XYZ file of C-alpha atoms in Angstrom:
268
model
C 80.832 29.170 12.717
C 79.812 30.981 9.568
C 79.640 30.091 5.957
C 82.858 32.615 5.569
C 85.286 31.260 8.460
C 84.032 27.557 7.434
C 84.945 28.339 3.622
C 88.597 29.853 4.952
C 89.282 27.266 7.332
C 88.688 24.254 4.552
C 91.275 25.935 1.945
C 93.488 26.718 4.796
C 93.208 22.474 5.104
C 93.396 21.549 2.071
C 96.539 23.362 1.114
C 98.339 22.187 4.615
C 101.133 19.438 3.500
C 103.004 18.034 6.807
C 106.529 18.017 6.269
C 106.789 14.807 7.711
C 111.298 15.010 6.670
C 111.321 17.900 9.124
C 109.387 16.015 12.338
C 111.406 13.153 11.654
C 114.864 15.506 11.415
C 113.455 17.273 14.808
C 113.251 13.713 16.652
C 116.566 12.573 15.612
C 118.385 15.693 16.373
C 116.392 15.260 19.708
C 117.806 11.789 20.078
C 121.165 12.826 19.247
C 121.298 15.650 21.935
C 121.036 12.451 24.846
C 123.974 13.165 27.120
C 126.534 10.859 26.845
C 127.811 9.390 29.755
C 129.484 6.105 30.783
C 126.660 3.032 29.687
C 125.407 0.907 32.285
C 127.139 -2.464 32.755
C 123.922 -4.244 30.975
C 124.288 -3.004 27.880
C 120.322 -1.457 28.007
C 119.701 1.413 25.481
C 117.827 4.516 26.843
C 114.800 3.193 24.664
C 111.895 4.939 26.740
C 113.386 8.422 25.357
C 113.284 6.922 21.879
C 110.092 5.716 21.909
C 108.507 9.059 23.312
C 110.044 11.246 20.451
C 108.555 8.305 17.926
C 105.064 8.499 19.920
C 105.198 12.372 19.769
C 106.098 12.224 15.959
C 103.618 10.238 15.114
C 100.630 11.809 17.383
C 101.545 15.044 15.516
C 100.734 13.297 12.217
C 98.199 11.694 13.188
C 96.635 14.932 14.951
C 97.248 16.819 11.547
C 95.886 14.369 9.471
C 92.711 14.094 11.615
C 92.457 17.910 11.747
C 92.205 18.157 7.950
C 89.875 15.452 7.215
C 87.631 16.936 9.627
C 87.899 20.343 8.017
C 87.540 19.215 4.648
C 84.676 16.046 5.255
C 82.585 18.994 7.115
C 79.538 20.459 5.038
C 78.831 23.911 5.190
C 76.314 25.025 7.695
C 72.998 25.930 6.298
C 70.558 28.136 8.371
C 67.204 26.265 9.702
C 64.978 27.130 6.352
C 61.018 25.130 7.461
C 59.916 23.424 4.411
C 56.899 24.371 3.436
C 55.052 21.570 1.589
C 53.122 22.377 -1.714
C 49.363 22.462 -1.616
C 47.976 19.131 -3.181
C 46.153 20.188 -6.510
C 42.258 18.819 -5.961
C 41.307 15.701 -7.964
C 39.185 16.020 -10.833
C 35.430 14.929 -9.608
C 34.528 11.732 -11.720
C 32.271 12.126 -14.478
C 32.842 15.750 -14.895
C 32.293 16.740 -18.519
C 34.702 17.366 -20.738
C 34.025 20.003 -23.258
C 34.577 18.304 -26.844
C 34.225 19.751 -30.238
C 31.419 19.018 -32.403
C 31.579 17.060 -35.383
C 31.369 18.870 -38.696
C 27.871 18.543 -40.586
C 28.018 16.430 -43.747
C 25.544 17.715 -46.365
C 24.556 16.226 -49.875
C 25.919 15.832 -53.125
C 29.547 16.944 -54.099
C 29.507 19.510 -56.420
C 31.318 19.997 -59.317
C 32.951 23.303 -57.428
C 32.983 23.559 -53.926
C 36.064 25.429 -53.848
C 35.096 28.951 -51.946
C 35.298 29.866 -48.741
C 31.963 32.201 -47.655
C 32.919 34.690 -45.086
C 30.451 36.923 -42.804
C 30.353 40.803 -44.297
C 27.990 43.803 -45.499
C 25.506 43.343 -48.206
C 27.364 43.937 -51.615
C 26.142 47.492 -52.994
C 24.947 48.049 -56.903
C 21.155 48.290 -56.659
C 20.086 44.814 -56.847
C 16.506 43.629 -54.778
C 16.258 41.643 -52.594
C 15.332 38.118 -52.919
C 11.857 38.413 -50.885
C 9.308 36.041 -51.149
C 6.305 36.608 -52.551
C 5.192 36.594 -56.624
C 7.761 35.172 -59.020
C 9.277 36.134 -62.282
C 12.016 33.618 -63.832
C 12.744 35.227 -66.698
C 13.560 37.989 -68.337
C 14.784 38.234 -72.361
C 18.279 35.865 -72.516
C 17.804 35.416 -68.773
C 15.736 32.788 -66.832
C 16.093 30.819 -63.509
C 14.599 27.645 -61.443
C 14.568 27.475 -57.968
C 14.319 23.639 -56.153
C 15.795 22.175 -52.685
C 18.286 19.503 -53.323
C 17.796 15.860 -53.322
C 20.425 15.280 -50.836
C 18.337 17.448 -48.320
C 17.718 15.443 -44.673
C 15.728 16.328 -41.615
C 18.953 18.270 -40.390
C 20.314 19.685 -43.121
C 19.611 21.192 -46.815
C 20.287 22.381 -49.912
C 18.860 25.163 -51.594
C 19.795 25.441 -55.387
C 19.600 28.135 -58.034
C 19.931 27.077 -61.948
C 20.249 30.190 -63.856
C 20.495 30.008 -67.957
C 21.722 32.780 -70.066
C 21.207 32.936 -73.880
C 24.068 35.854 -74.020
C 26.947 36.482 -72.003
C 26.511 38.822 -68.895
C 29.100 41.135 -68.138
C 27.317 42.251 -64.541
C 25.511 39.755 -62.094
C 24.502 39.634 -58.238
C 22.600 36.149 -57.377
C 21.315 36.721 -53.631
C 19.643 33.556 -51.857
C 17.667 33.974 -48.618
C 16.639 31.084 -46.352
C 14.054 32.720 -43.659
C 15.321 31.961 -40.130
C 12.043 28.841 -39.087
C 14.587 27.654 -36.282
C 17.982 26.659 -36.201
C 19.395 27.853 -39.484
C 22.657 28.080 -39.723
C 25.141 28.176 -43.109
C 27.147 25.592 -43.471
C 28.706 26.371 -47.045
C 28.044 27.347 -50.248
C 29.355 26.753 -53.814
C 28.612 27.516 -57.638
C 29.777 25.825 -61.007
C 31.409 29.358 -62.061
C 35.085 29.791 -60.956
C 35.572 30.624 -57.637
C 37.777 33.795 -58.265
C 35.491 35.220 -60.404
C 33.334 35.883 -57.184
C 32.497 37.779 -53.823
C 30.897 35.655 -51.667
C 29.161 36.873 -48.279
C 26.820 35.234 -45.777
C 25.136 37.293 -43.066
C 21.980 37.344 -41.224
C 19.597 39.865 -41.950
C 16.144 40.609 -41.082
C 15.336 37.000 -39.334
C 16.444 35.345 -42.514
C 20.392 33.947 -43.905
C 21.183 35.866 -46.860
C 23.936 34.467 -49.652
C 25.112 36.497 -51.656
C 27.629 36.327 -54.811
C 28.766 39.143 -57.030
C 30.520 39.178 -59.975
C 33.755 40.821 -60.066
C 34.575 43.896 -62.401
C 36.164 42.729 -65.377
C 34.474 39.245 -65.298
C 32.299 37.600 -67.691
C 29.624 34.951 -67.140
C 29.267 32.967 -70.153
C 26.198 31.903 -72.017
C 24.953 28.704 -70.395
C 23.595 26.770 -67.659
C 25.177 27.753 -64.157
C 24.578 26.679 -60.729
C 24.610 28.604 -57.617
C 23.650 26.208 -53.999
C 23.508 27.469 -50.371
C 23.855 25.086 -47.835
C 22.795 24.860 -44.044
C 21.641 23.074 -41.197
C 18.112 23.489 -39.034
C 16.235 22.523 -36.559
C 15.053 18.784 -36.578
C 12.124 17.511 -38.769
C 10.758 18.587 -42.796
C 11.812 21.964 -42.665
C 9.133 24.540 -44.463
C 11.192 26.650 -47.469
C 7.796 28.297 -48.878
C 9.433 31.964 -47.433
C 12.399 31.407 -48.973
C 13.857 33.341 -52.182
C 15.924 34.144 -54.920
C 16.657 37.189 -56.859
C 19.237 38.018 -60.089
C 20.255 41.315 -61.090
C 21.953 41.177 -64.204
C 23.325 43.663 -67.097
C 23.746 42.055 -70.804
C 23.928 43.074 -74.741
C 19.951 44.281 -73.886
C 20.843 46.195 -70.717
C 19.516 45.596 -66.986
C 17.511 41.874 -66.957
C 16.561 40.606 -63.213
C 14.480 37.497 -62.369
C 13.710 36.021 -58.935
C 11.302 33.202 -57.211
C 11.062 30.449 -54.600
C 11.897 27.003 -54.315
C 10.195 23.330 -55.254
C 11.191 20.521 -53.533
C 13.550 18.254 -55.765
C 11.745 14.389 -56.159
């Protein structure tokens, strides 16, 4: 039996009614048809006629009601599908590692501005040297500059700092900062007591060494003053050796083109 005939045959059931008025009309009107003769002397009523229309009556009923419950109460059939069970996933081997990500590197001192972000990117453009190591002249007319590794430096980690003083204000400036590559060396930041905005900050590596590099925007102004510029990163374990290091300033003021540059002390 299909799903279709199954389907028909239940509706078919469950609108049947019995008109159980019209079975019970049927078995009087067969009672009522007895012939009617003369009654036997002892008064005895043809009861096994009765009682077979009653027993037929009520096997119909019966019959019909048994029919439809059968009908209704019987789920559909469902073809023979094999379950196929899922593949057990494999447990995870004990004391497999667990990839985890690495704390961030704490450095030294908070500065007064640590507020830019430094992003890789090509060397700025507009003539400047480079900050190579080797002589040193820190300063020039309005212009001079110290170079010295911060106190906060550790066998992990350091500072490298750039004071730069300016008599007059300078209306041009690049400040480039490169910390030679001796294993390890890796930026972790960089910041500068000048506003942030005022400022295009890239680091890159270039030439075995990690160049900073901040350039004033057109239209900005440094003021006369003291300013700070700092590079931060972290290196192989142990005193780390900043003798090849550098600095260099390009600069343009009231007396034109100025530019000083040197290497780094260690701060006591």
């Amino acid at each position: 039996m299909n799903e279709d005939l199954t389907g028909r045959l239940r509706a078919a059931a469950e609108a049947h009614q019995p008109d159980r008025a019209r079975i019970l009309a049927r078995v009087e009107r067969g009672m009522s048809g007895a012939p009617t003769g003369p009654r036997e002397s002892s008064g005895a009523r043809p009861w096994p006629k009765v009682a077979l229309a009653t027993l037929a009556a009520t096997g119909i009923l019966a019959v019909g009601g048994f029919a439809v419950a059968a009908i209704v109460q019987s789920p559909p059939a469902r073809p023979d599908i094999p379950a196929t069970p899922a593949a057990p996933s494999a447990p995870s081997a004990p004391g497999t590692p667990r990839s985890t990500p690495s704390a961030p590197t704490t450095g030294g001192p908070t500065a007064p501005d640590r507020s830019s972000s430094t992003s890789p990117g090509p060397a700025a453009s507009g003539g400047a040297g480079s900050a190579r190591p080797g002589g040193a002249r820190v300063q020039d007319g309005p212009l001079s500059s110290a170079g010295s590794l911060d106190a906060g430096s550790n066998t992990y980690w350091a500072q490298s700092n750039i004071t730069l003083k300016t008599t007059q204000p300078l209306t041009a400036l690049t400040m480039e900062l490169r910390i030679t590559q001796t294993g390890g060396v890796q930026s972790t930041g960089s910041w500068r007591t000048l506003p942030a905005d005022d400022f295009t900050v890239t680091v890159q590596q270039d030439a075995g060494a990690v160049v900073y590099r901040w350039v004033l925007k057109p239209g900005r102004t440094v003021p006369a003053g003291q300013h700070v510029f700092a590079g931060q990163y972290n290196h192989a374990a142990g005193e780390r050796e900043a003798g090849h290091d550098g600095y260099r300033v390009d600069a343009n003021g009231p007396r034109g083109a100025l530019s000083v540059w040197g290497g780094f002390t260690p701060t006591r």
